[in-house]
Structure formats: structure tokens, C-alpha cells
Amino acid sequence: MAPMTEVGEAMHTLVERLYPLCRSITGDGVRATLDIVGEYIPLKVHEVPTGTQVLDWTVPQEWNIKDAYIADTTGRRVVDFAASSLHVLGYSVPVSATMPLAELRGHLHTLPDHPAWVPYRTSYYKPEWGFCLAQETLDALPDGEYEVCIDSTLTDGHLTYAEHVVPGQVADEVIVSCHVCHPSLANDNLAGIAVATFLARALAETPHYTYRFLFAPGTIGAITWLARNAERVNRGRVKHGLVLACAGDPGRLTYKQSRRGDAEIDRVMRYVLSASERPHHIAEFTPYGYDERQFCSPGFDLGVGSLSRTPYAGYPEYHTSADNLDFVSPEAMADTLALCREAFAVLDGNRRYVNLSPYGEPQLGRRGLYDALGGRSDTKQAQMAMLWVLSLSDGEHGLLDVAERSGLPFDTVAAAAGALHGAGLIKA
């Protein structure tokens, strides 16, 4: 893989390409987004028809929009969807009318505390229409008549999501999920898509686990995937998972634990974040947030956590026009990606072994294991790692247990296990 500075710039370029598209929980904006992601990694795209029952939900009608605006009596567009997809209330029903400002105000959404920002608002499951605009724009509008147009459609269609699978040595799966339903929000949406895409590329060589990357609309998309994959989930094929969101802002890394709290992914993320000495925060599970709450719902109870930088609603720019291309940085996305790669290296390598010579300490020198380490600056550390692996290879402890208990780096422990396995002293 290219140096992380180059990868960070490439991820930011992907965010720039996706930023103008009008995404929602259904529609052509999602398809256009997946088309672009599909230029980077192969995707299998799924179309689920309107009306399909998915757990306790039903796939809604598909929403698409061509144009929308508010125009004054001179024809000047004072609010224009063409300038930003945030200007329209998501899933607005079509409207074509002329009305006074006093009547129009009931359909306008602003942020008085941040008068220059445009909010992001939706009305997915209640027929409604509206516009989002800066408070300072609204304050400048004189009383009078305004032309209102939302050229949208709500028709039977499909919900669209996509998967990318990196085959592993075993069929057991790790799910990596990100949401593709937000319009022009660079951090809360697009940075997660970019990190997931480049993480999939970094895993191109055959890993231990099979990695399934899911690009789906928030909530209804994850619920649809779970409904369509309940057999795989219930058979225990999904062993671990991570939801990526808010992956490009300047804040510290935040890991939200699974509902279990002691799932292997939780232990791995706690260990890697601590060992990396990055500024970070470990958050307890709550049943609100991103799609970890769907994967962790009690019927499924999967070991799925969530990784972000500043969590949802934890920064003023969240769900506003200030969550723009300048708010996310190549450096922050590269750091998020690097953490994911470090964590998955531990997850993938966390094997359990059995010591085949458990009575006393085996003679390592006779097997050339000490000689093989001669001249290395970390020879003593590597030797200690071998002794720790032999001590804890009882079929109950994994290599992460060894690293945590010994205080040795995981990659040193994994290398020691590899040498011992090669010498026939331990078996998986």
C-alpha cells in the first residue's frame, strides 16, 4: 500500500468526488455513490423492492429529486438545491406553489445559534416538505410572496446497498459497515465510506477471517441486511464487526464498545488504542448512535463496536453545512485507517495454541530458535515472547492474552508464536 500521506490524500479526493451527490436512504444518489466506490473496489449491489418486510420494518418508497428552490417575485432563487443538497428536507414530497413568507416559515429549518450554517434535516417516514437554509438568509428575506418548487418523486422502487467481500482462510466473517445515506456531510458519512474503501484495499492479501464490507443506508439498510442474512448470522458466521463513522475530523479517536462489552473486538480495540498511545476515548455501549445498535440488538447480539473520531452530535458542525470538505483532513482519515489496520492485524492474528511440550521448558537453543534471533536488537524481547507463548498456550488463552499479560508488543508475540509453531512446539 502507498505511504499513508498519499493514502490520506487519495481518501480526501474520494470524499471530494462524493460530496456533491444528493444521497438519502434510497434513490439514485445512493446508486451514484456506489458507482464511484465501485471504481476503487469491486462491489455487489443489491436492490430490495419497496414493500419488502425486513424484520419489524418495511422498505419504503424510493425518493429522487431533480430540482428545488424558493424564488422571490423577481425570479431570483433565494434558496437553491443546485447550490447544496442540504437545502431540501430529505424525502420532501413534491410541491409547486406560491405563498407568503408567513406561511412559508412553517416549512423552513435554520440554526439560530449558528446563523451562517445550513442544517441537515429529514422526514423519511412522514409525508412532509421543507427547506433548510442559513438563519442569516431567512433574516434577510422581506415579507411578500415566494414561489416554492420541489421537483421530487416518491414511487415504488428499491432500497440499494452494496457489499465487498475479501475472502479469508476461514469462512468466519468480520463485518465492516458504513452508512451511505447522508447528502453533503463530509465527516458524518463520507469519511467513513473513504476509510472503509481503502481498508478493503489494504486487506487485498488473503487474511485469516473473511471480511465483508457493507455500504448501506443508515438504520433501514442495516436492518435490511440483517433480515436478508439472518441465517448466516444465526449460524454464528459473523464473529466480529466494526461500524465506521465520523472518521475524518481533528478530534481524538473514540471507540464505542459492543453491547456485550467484552467481545473480542472490544478487547482488541482497547488494546490497540492503548498500545498506540494515541489520544482516545473508550465509550460504553448505548442503544443509540449508528448501526452498531442494529447489529447489537438482543436477538442478534453480535460483537460489533463503532469507531469514530469525535462521536455523532459531539461537534458543533455535526449535521450542518459546516461539516464540509475543509472539516475533514487527509491526516485524520489516514490515522483512522492506520488504527483499523493495526486492530485487524491483531484480530486476525489472535490465535489460541496448545503447547506440545508442556512439561518443563523445552530447549529452544537445540531447535535453533535462539540462534535464529541472533543479532537482533530486540532479541531478549523476542525470547521472552517465546517463553510467554509457551506458558500460556493451553488452548484457553489467545495471543492477545499473552500480549496483555506480558506487556510485549502483539507483533512480537505473534512472531514468536510463528517460530514456535514452525519448530513443532505448539499447534493451533
Short mmCIF file of C-alpha atoms in Angstrom, two decimals:
data_model
loop_
_atom_site.label_atom_id
_atom_site.label_comp_id
_atom_site.label_asym_id
_atom_site.label_seq_id
_atom_site.Cartn_x
_atom_site.Cartn_y
_atom_site.Cartn_z
CA MET A 1 0.00 0.00 0.00
CA ALA A 2 1.19 3.55 -0.74
CA PRO A 3 2.59 5.73 2.09
CA MET A 4 -0.12 6.92 4.46
CA THR A 5 0.26 10.55 3.38
CA GLU A 6 -0.58 9.56 -0.18
CA VAL A 7 -3.42 7.32 1.00
CA GLY A 8 -4.82 10.17 3.08
CA GLU A 9 -4.84 12.46 0.06
CA ALA A 10 -6.48 9.75 -2.04
CA MET A 11 -9.21 9.30 0.57
CA HIS A 12 -9.82 13.05 0.64
CA THR A 13 -10.12 13.01 -3.16
CA LEU A 14 -12.77 10.30 -2.88
CA VAL A 15 -14.65 12.43 -0.32
CA GLU A 16 -14.47 15.39 -2.73
CA ARG A 17 -15.98 13.29 -5.52
CA LEU A 18 -18.84 12.06 -3.34
CA TYR A 19 -19.58 15.34 -1.59
CA PRO A 20 -21.87 16.98 -4.20
CA LEU A 21 -24.18 13.96 -4.57
CA CYS A 22 -27.64 14.09 -3.03
CA ARG A 23 -27.91 10.90 -1.00
CA SER A 24 -30.84 9.60 1.02
CA ILE A 25 -31.97 6.21 2.33
CA THR A 26 -33.00 5.28 -1.23
CA GLY A 27 -32.60 6.65 -4.71
CA ASP A 28 -30.19 7.49 -7.47
CA GLY A 29 -27.84 9.39 -5.15
CA VAL A 30 -27.04 6.14 -3.35
CA ARG A 31 -26.51 4.36 -6.66
CA ALA A 32 -24.20 7.13 -7.93
CA THR A 33 -22.24 6.92 -4.68
CA LEU A 34 -21.81 3.16 -5.03
CA ASP A 35 -20.81 3.58 -8.68
CA ILE A 36 -17.91 5.77 -7.59
CA VAL A 37 -16.88 3.47 -4.73
CA GLY A 38 -17.06 0.64 -7.26
CA GLU A 39 -14.22 2.28 -9.19
CA TYR A 40 -11.98 1.61 -6.18
CA ILE A 41 -13.15 -1.85 -5.08
CA PRO A 42 -15.47 -4.44 -6.68
CA LEU A 43 -19.00 -4.21 -5.27
CA LYS A 44 -22.01 -6.50 -5.37
CA VAL A 45 -25.02 -4.18 -5.45
CA HIS A 46 -28.35 -5.33 -4.04
CA GLU A 47 -31.76 -3.82 -4.88
CA VAL A 48 -34.56 -4.59 -2.41
CA PRO A 49 -38.08 -3.70 -3.62
CA THR A 50 -40.37 -1.22 -1.91
CA GLY A 51 -42.79 -3.01 0.41
CA THR A 52 -40.38 -5.79 1.36
CA GLN A 53 -40.81 -6.75 5.01
CA VAL A 54 -37.46 -6.52 6.81
CA LEU A 55 -37.75 -7.52 10.46
CA ASP A 56 -40.20 -5.03 12.02
CA TRP A 57 -39.75 -2.53 9.17
CA THR A 58 -40.88 -2.21 5.57
CA VAL A 59 -38.68 -0.98 2.73
CA PRO A 60 -40.08 2.49 1.91
CA GLN A 61 -40.79 4.11 -1.40
CA GLU A 62 -37.82 5.36 -3.36
CA TRP A 63 -37.13 9.10 -3.29
CA ASN A 64 -35.46 11.06 -6.06
CA ILE A 65 -35.16 14.78 -6.69
CA LYS A 66 -34.31 16.84 -9.77
CA ASP A 67 -34.57 20.42 -8.54
CA ALA A 68 -35.87 22.60 -5.72
CA TYR A 69 -35.86 26.29 -4.93
CA ILE A 70 -37.52 29.26 -3.28
CA ALA A 71 -37.71 32.28 -5.60
CA ASP A 72 -38.75 35.86 -4.91
CA THR A 73 -41.04 37.92 -7.12
CA THR A 74 -38.14 38.78 -9.46
CA GLY A 75 -37.44 35.10 -10.07
CA ARG A 76 -34.21 35.17 -8.08
CA ARG A 77 -33.61 31.90 -6.23
CA VAL A 78 -33.05 32.82 -2.61
CA VAL A 79 -32.69 29.13 -1.68
CA ASP A 80 -31.40 26.73 -4.34
CA PHE A 81 -31.00 22.96 -4.20
CA ALA A 82 -28.43 23.26 -7.01
CA ALA A 83 -26.12 25.12 -4.62
CA SER A 84 -26.32 22.43 -1.92
CA SER A 85 -28.31 19.24 -1.47
CA LEU A 86 -28.71 20.19 2.21
CA HIS A 87 -31.17 22.92 1.22
CA VAL A 88 -34.05 20.44 0.87
CA LEU A 89 -35.66 18.50 3.70
CA GLY A 90 -34.73 14.90 2.91
CA TYR A 91 -37.60 12.90 1.43
CA SER A 92 -39.67 16.03 0.75
CA VAL A 93 -42.84 15.33 -1.19
CA PRO A 94 -43.23 17.39 -4.38
CA VAL A 95 -44.65 20.88 -4.13
CA SER A 96 -45.33 23.71 -6.57
CA ALA A 97 -46.96 26.75 -5.05
CA THR A 98 -46.81 30.47 -4.34
CA MET A 99 -47.27 31.59 -0.77
CA PRO A 100 -46.48 34.46 1.59
CA LEU A 101 -43.37 34.31 3.75
CA ALA A 102 -45.53 33.98 6.87
CA GLU A 103 -46.94 30.68 5.56
CA LEU A 104 -43.59 29.51 4.18
CA ARG A 105 -41.85 29.92 7.54
CA GLY A 106 -43.54 26.78 8.87
CA HIS A 107 -41.57 24.76 6.32
CA LEU A 108 -38.18 26.37 6.91
CA HIS A 109 -35.39 24.97 9.10
CA THR A 110 -32.47 27.04 10.40
CA LEU A 111 -29.82 27.10 13.13
CA PRO A 112 -30.23 30.36 15.07
CA ASP A 113 -27.14 29.62 17.17
CA HIS A 114 -25.04 29.29 14.00
CA PRO A 115 -26.71 31.77 11.65
CA ALA A 116 -24.33 31.14 8.71
CA TRP A 117 -24.78 27.35 8.68
CA VAL A 118 -27.44 25.27 6.90
CA PRO A 119 -28.87 22.36 8.92
CA TYR A 120 -29.41 18.80 7.66
CA ARG A 121 -32.97 17.61 8.27
CA THR A 122 -35.08 14.69 7.01
CA SER A 123 -38.64 13.39 7.12
CA TYR A 124 -38.29 9.80 5.94
CA TYR A 125 -41.48 8.22 7.21
CA LYS A 126 -43.88 11.19 7.44
CA PRO A 127 -45.05 12.93 4.25
CA GLU A 128 -43.70 16.47 4.53
CA TRP A 129 -41.85 19.09 2.56
CA GLY A 130 -39.44 21.78 3.59
CA PHE A 131 -36.23 23.71 3.06
CA CYS A 132 -33.10 24.19 5.13
CA LEU A 133 -31.27 27.49 4.99
CA ALA A 134 -28.98 29.78 6.94
CA GLN A 135 -30.67 31.90 9.59
CA GLU A 136 -28.99 34.99 8.11
CA THR A 137 -30.58 34.19 4.74
CA LEU A 138 -34.00 33.92 6.34
CA ASP A 139 -33.50 37.14 8.29
CA ALA A 140 -32.76 38.97 5.03
CA LEU A 141 -35.98 37.86 3.30
CA PRO A 142 -38.59 40.61 3.08
CA ASP A 143 -42.26 39.87 3.54
CA GLY A 144 -44.06 39.04 0.34
CA GLU A 145 -44.93 36.22 -2.00
CA TYR A 146 -42.47 33.44 -2.84
CA GLU A 147 -42.51 30.73 -5.46
CA VAL A 148 -41.85 27.32 -3.94
CA CYS A 149 -40.81 24.31 -6.03
CA ILE A 150 -39.64 20.83 -5.05
CA ASP A 151 -39.39 18.62 -8.13
CA SER A 152 -39.19 15.24 -6.40
CA THR A 153 -40.75 11.81 -6.72
CA LEU A 154 -41.78 9.21 -4.17
CA THR A 155 -42.58 5.99 -6.03
CA ASP A 156 -42.30 2.25 -5.61
CA GLY A 157 -38.71 1.36 -6.33
CA HIS A 158 -35.84 -0.12 -4.36
CA LEU A 159 -33.52 0.26 -1.41
CA THR A 160 -29.94 -0.08 -2.59
CA TYR A 161 -26.93 -1.35 -0.69
CA ALA A 162 -23.64 -2.96 -1.65
CA GLU A 163 -21.10 -5.45 -0.31
CA HIS A 164 -17.43 -6.06 -0.92
CA VAL A 165 -16.01 -9.35 0.34
CA VAL A 166 -12.33 -10.07 0.97
CA PRO A 167 -12.11 -13.89 1.14
CA GLY A 168 -10.14 -15.24 4.07
CA GLN A 169 -8.57 -18.52 5.08
CA VAL A 170 -11.74 -19.31 7.04
CA ALA A 171 -15.42 -18.62 6.35
CA ASP A 172 -15.94 -16.85 9.69
CA GLU A 173 -16.62 -13.18 8.99
CA VAL A 174 -15.72 -9.73 10.18
CA ILE A 175 -18.25 -7.09 9.14
CA VAL A 176 -17.16 -3.52 8.42
CA SER A 177 -20.16 -1.23 7.97
CA CYS A 178 -20.61 2.40 6.95
CA HIS A 179 -23.71 4.40 6.03
CA VAL A 180 -24.27 5.92 2.59
CA CYS A 181 -27.47 7.88 3.15
CA HIS A 182 -26.36 11.42 4.07
CA PRO A 183 -26.02 14.18 1.47
CA SER A 184 -23.19 16.73 1.59
CA LEU A 185 -21.73 15.88 5.01
CA ALA A 186 -18.02 15.18 4.73
CA ASN A 187 -17.31 13.72 8.17
CA ASP A 188 -20.60 12.13 9.16
CA ASN A 189 -20.83 9.85 6.17
CA LEU A 190 -18.17 10.34 3.55
CA ALA A 191 -15.02 9.96 5.65
CA GLY A 192 -16.32 6.61 6.90
CA ILE A 193 -17.00 5.49 3.33
CA ALA A 194 -13.48 6.52 2.29
CA VAL A 195 -11.78 4.75 5.21
CA ALA A 196 -13.84 1.59 4.63
CA THR A 197 -12.99 1.63 0.92
CA PHE A 198 -9.26 1.97 1.47
CA LEU A 199 -9.31 -0.52 4.34
CA ALA A 200 -10.82 -3.05 1.93
CA ARG A 201 -7.98 -2.36 -0.49
CA ALA A 202 -5.40 -2.79 2.27
CA LEU A 203 -6.84 -6.25 3.03
CA ALA A 204 -6.42 -7.49 -0.54
CA GLU A 205 -3.98 -10.21 0.52
CA THR A 206 -5.72 -13.25 1.99
CA PRO A 207 -6.40 -12.54 5.68
CA HIS A 208 -7.37 -15.14 8.26
CA TYR A 209 -11.00 -14.06 8.53
CA THR A 210 -13.32 -13.26 5.64
CA TYR A 211 -14.03 -9.52 5.67
CA ARG A 212 -17.42 -8.30 4.49
CA PHE A 213 -17.69 -4.56 3.84
CA LEU A 214 -21.24 -3.21 3.91
CA PHE A 215 -22.18 0.11 2.29
CA ALA A 216 -25.81 0.71 3.22
CA PRO A 217 -28.25 3.43 4.26
CA GLY A 218 -28.33 4.03 8.00
CA THR A 219 -30.81 2.07 10.14
CA ILE A 220 -33.09 0.71 7.39
CA GLY A 221 -30.08 -0.52 5.39
CA ALA A 222 -28.54 -2.45 8.28
CA ILE A 223 -31.96 -3.82 9.23
CA THR A 224 -32.49 -4.93 5.62
CA TRP A 225 -29.09 -6.63 5.54
CA LEU A 226 -29.78 -8.42 8.82
CA ALA A 227 -33.19 -9.58 7.60
CA ARG A 228 -31.68 -10.94 4.39
CA ASN A 229 -28.71 -12.56 6.16
CA ALA A 230 -30.37 -13.85 9.33
CA GLU A 231 -29.36 -17.44 8.58
CA ARG A 232 -25.68 -16.51 8.22
CA VAL A 233 -25.85 -14.51 11.43
CA ASN A 234 -27.75 -17.15 13.38
CA ARG A 235 -25.29 -19.85 12.28
CA GLY A 236 -22.57 -17.87 14.00
CA ARG A 237 -20.68 -16.97 10.83
CA VAL A 238 -20.32 -13.30 11.86
CA LYS A 239 -17.66 -13.30 14.56
CA HIS A 240 -16.72 -9.64 14.81
CA GLY A 241 -17.70 -6.28 13.41
CA LEU A 242 -16.91 -2.58 13.27
CA VAL A 243 -19.06 0.38 12.24
CA LEU A 244 -17.15 3.35 10.79
CA ALA A 245 -18.46 6.91 11.01
CA CYS A 246 -17.16 10.45 11.64
CA ALA A 247 -13.73 9.22 10.60
CA GLY A 248 -12.06 12.40 9.34
CA ASP A 249 -12.39 15.22 11.88
CA PRO A 250 -9.49 16.53 14.01
CA GLY A 251 -10.74 15.02 17.29
CA ARG A 252 -9.29 12.10 19.22
CA LEU A 253 -10.29 8.55 18.29
CA THR A 254 -13.36 7.17 20.04
CA TYR A 255 -14.31 3.51 20.25
CA LYS A 256 -17.83 2.63 21.35
CA GLN A 257 -17.97 -0.89 22.72
CA SER A 258 -20.42 -3.56 21.66
CA ARG A 259 -23.49 -4.34 23.74
CA ARG A 260 -21.57 -7.25 25.23
CA GLY A 261 -18.72 -5.01 26.33
CA ASP A 262 -16.31 -7.96 26.42
CA ALA A 263 -16.48 -9.07 22.80
CA GLU A 264 -13.14 -9.82 21.19
CA ILE A 265 -13.37 -6.70 19.02
CA ASP A 266 -13.80 -4.66 22.23
CA ARG A 267 -10.65 -6.17 23.74
CA VAL A 268 -8.70 -5.69 20.52
CA MET A 269 -9.69 -2.04 20.14
CA ARG A 270 -8.94 -1.26 23.79
CA TYR A 271 -5.54 -2.92 23.50
CA VAL A 272 -4.52 -1.32 20.19
CA LEU A 273 -5.64 2.17 21.18
CA SER A 274 -3.77 1.93 24.47
CA ALA A 275 -0.64 0.39 22.94
CA SER A 276 -0.55 3.02 20.19
CA GLU A 277 -0.53 5.83 22.78
CA ARG A 278 -2.94 7.80 20.60
CA PRO A 279 -5.29 10.19 22.38
CA HIS A 280 -8.52 8.22 22.59
CA HIS A 281 -11.71 7.54 24.49
CA ILE A 282 -13.47 4.22 25.15
CA ALA A 283 -17.25 4.69 25.35
CA GLU A 284 -19.76 2.29 26.84
CA PHE A 285 -22.49 0.89 24.60
CA THR A 286 -25.76 2.78 24.34
CA PRO A 287 -28.72 1.73 22.15
CA TYR A 288 -28.49 4.98 20.20
CA GLY A 289 -26.00 6.02 17.56
CA TYR A 290 -25.10 4.34 14.30
CA ASP A 291 -25.78 0.83 13.04
CA GLU A 292 -23.91 -0.90 15.85
CA ARG A 293 -27.27 -0.71 17.64
CA GLN A 294 -28.85 -2.88 14.92
CA PHE A 295 -26.07 -5.48 14.92
CA CYS A 296 -26.05 -5.49 18.73
CA SER A 297 -29.84 -5.73 19.14
CA PRO A 298 -30.57 -8.53 21.65
CA GLY A 299 -31.86 -11.01 19.07
CA PHE A 300 -28.56 -10.88 17.20
CA ASP A 301 -26.19 -9.65 19.94
CA LEU A 302 -23.21 -9.54 17.59
CA GLY A 303 -19.78 -8.42 18.75
CA VAL A 304 -19.87 -5.17 16.79
CA GLY A 305 -18.41 -1.89 18.02
CA SER A 306 -18.18 1.55 16.47
CA LEU A 307 -15.09 3.60 15.64
CA SER A 308 -15.16 7.33 15.08
CA ARG A 309 -13.11 10.34 15.92
CA THR A 310 -15.45 12.85 17.55
CA PRO A 311 -18.70 10.89 18.04
CA TYR A 312 -22.04 11.81 16.48
CA ALA A 313 -23.51 15.07 17.83
CA GLY A 314 -20.24 15.68 19.67
CA TYR A 315 -19.07 18.56 17.49
CA PRO A 316 -20.96 21.76 16.53
CA GLU A 317 -20.58 21.09 12.80
CA TYR A 318 -22.50 17.79 13.07
CA HIS A 319 -25.43 17.61 10.61
CA THR A 320 -24.75 21.08 9.23
CA SER A 321 -23.16 22.65 6.16
CA ALA A 322 -20.04 23.28 8.27
CA ASP A 323 -19.33 19.54 8.04
CA ASN A 324 -17.68 20.28 4.72
CA LEU A 325 -14.54 19.36 2.81
CA ASP A 326 -12.42 21.67 4.96
CA PHE A 327 -13.60 19.99 8.16
CA VAL A 328 -12.07 16.61 7.27
CA SER A 329 -8.36 16.15 6.68
CA PRO A 330 -6.23 13.59 4.88
CA GLU A 331 -4.14 13.22 8.04
CA ALA A 332 -7.13 12.37 10.26
CA MET A 333 -8.52 9.83 7.78
CA ALA A 334 -5.08 8.28 7.37
CA ASP A 335 -4.79 7.95 11.15
CA THR A 336 -8.22 6.31 11.37
CA LEU A 337 -7.27 3.91 8.60
CA ALA A 338 -3.94 3.10 10.26
CA LEU A 339 -5.71 2.30 13.54
CA CYS A 340 -8.13 -0.01 11.72
CA ARG A 341 -5.27 -1.84 10.04
CA GLU A 342 -3.46 -2.24 13.37
CA ALA A 343 -6.62 -3.53 15.05
CA PHE A 344 -7.45 -6.01 12.31
CA ALA A 345 -3.86 -7.29 12.32
CA VAL A 346 -4.36 -8.17 15.99
CA LEU A 347 -7.85 -9.56 15.43
CA ASP A 348 -6.64 -11.67 12.52
CA GLY A 349 -3.60 -12.94 14.41
CA ASN A 350 -5.22 -13.65 17.77
CA ARG A 351 -4.90 -17.44 17.67
CA ARG A 352 -5.07 -19.93 20.51
CA TYR A 353 -2.33 -22.54 20.66
CA VAL A 354 -1.57 -25.70 22.64
CA ASN A 355 1.92 -26.30 23.97
CA LEU A 356 3.10 -29.69 22.68
CA SER A 357 5.95 -29.82 25.19
CA PRO A 358 4.21 -28.61 28.35
CA TYR A 359 6.31 -30.46 30.94
CA GLY A 360 9.11 -28.11 31.75
CA GLU A 361 10.62 -25.56 29.42
CA PRO A 362 11.59 -27.01 26.02
CA GLN A 363 15.18 -26.49 24.89
CA LEU A 364 14.83 -23.66 22.42
CA GLY A 365 18.53 -23.41 21.56
CA ARG A 366 18.63 -27.03 20.38
CA ARG A 367 15.90 -26.17 17.89
CA GLY A 368 17.76 -23.14 16.61
CA LEU A 369 15.16 -20.73 17.92
CA TYR A 370 17.63 -18.62 19.87
CA ASP A 371 20.18 -18.76 17.05
CA ALA A 372 17.56 -17.55 14.59
CA LEU A 373 17.22 -14.38 16.65
CA GLY A 374 20.93 -13.64 16.95
CA GLY A 375 21.97 -10.08 16.23
CA ARG A 376 18.51 -8.58 16.53
CA SER A 377 18.22 -5.51 18.72
CA ASP A 378 15.08 -6.99 20.30
CA THR A 379 16.49 -10.50 20.82
CA LYS A 380 15.79 -10.55 24.55
CA GLN A 381 12.22 -9.31 23.98
CA ALA A 382 11.67 -11.97 21.31
CA GLN A 383 12.99 -14.67 23.65
CA MET A 384 10.67 -13.50 26.41
CA ALA A 385 7.78 -13.60 23.94
CA MET A 386 8.54 -17.26 23.18
CA LEU A 387 8.54 -18.12 26.86
CA TRP A 388 5.26 -16.31 27.42
CA VAL A 389 3.65 -18.01 24.42
CA LEU A 390 4.75 -21.42 25.68
CA SER A 391 3.48 -20.61 29.16
CA LEU A 392 0.01 -19.52 28.06
CA SER A 393 -0.51 -21.93 25.15
CA ASP A 394 -3.06 -24.05 26.98
CA GLY A 395 -5.88 -23.85 24.47
CA GLU A 396 -7.66 -21.28 26.64
CA HIS A 397 -5.53 -18.19 26.10
CA GLY A 398 -5.01 -16.37 22.80
CA LEU A 399 -2.04 -14.29 21.70
CA LEU A 400 -3.85 -11.13 22.79
CA ASP A 401 -3.90 -12.57 26.32
CA VAL A 402 -0.15 -13.11 26.02
CA ALA A 403 0.48 -9.55 24.83
CA GLU A 404 -1.70 -8.03 27.55
CA ARG A 405 -0.22 -10.11 30.37
CA SER A 406 3.40 -9.86 29.27
CA GLY A 407 3.32 -6.22 28.21
CA LEU A 408 5.05 -7.19 24.97
CA PRO A 409 4.00 -5.83 21.55
CA PHE A 410 1.47 -8.05 19.80
CA ASP A 411 3.54 -8.35 16.63
CA THR A 412 6.47 -9.62 18.71
CA VAL A 413 4.22 -12.18 20.36
CA ALA A 414 2.77 -13.25 17.01
CA ALA A 415 6.27 -13.64 15.52
CA ALA A 416 7.30 -15.78 18.50
CA ALA A 417 4.23 -17.96 18.05
CA GLY A 418 5.06 -18.36 14.38
CA ALA A 419 8.60 -19.51 15.21
CA LEU A 420 7.37 -21.94 17.87
CA HIS A 421 4.73 -23.33 15.53
CA GLY A 422 7.33 -23.80 12.82
CA ALA A 423 9.50 -25.73 15.26
CA GLY A 424 6.64 -28.04 16.16
CA LEU A 425 6.40 -26.87 19.77
CA ILE A 426 2.83 -25.53 19.61
CA LYS A 427 -0.21 -26.26 17.50
CA ALA A 428 -3.30 -24.20 16.73
#
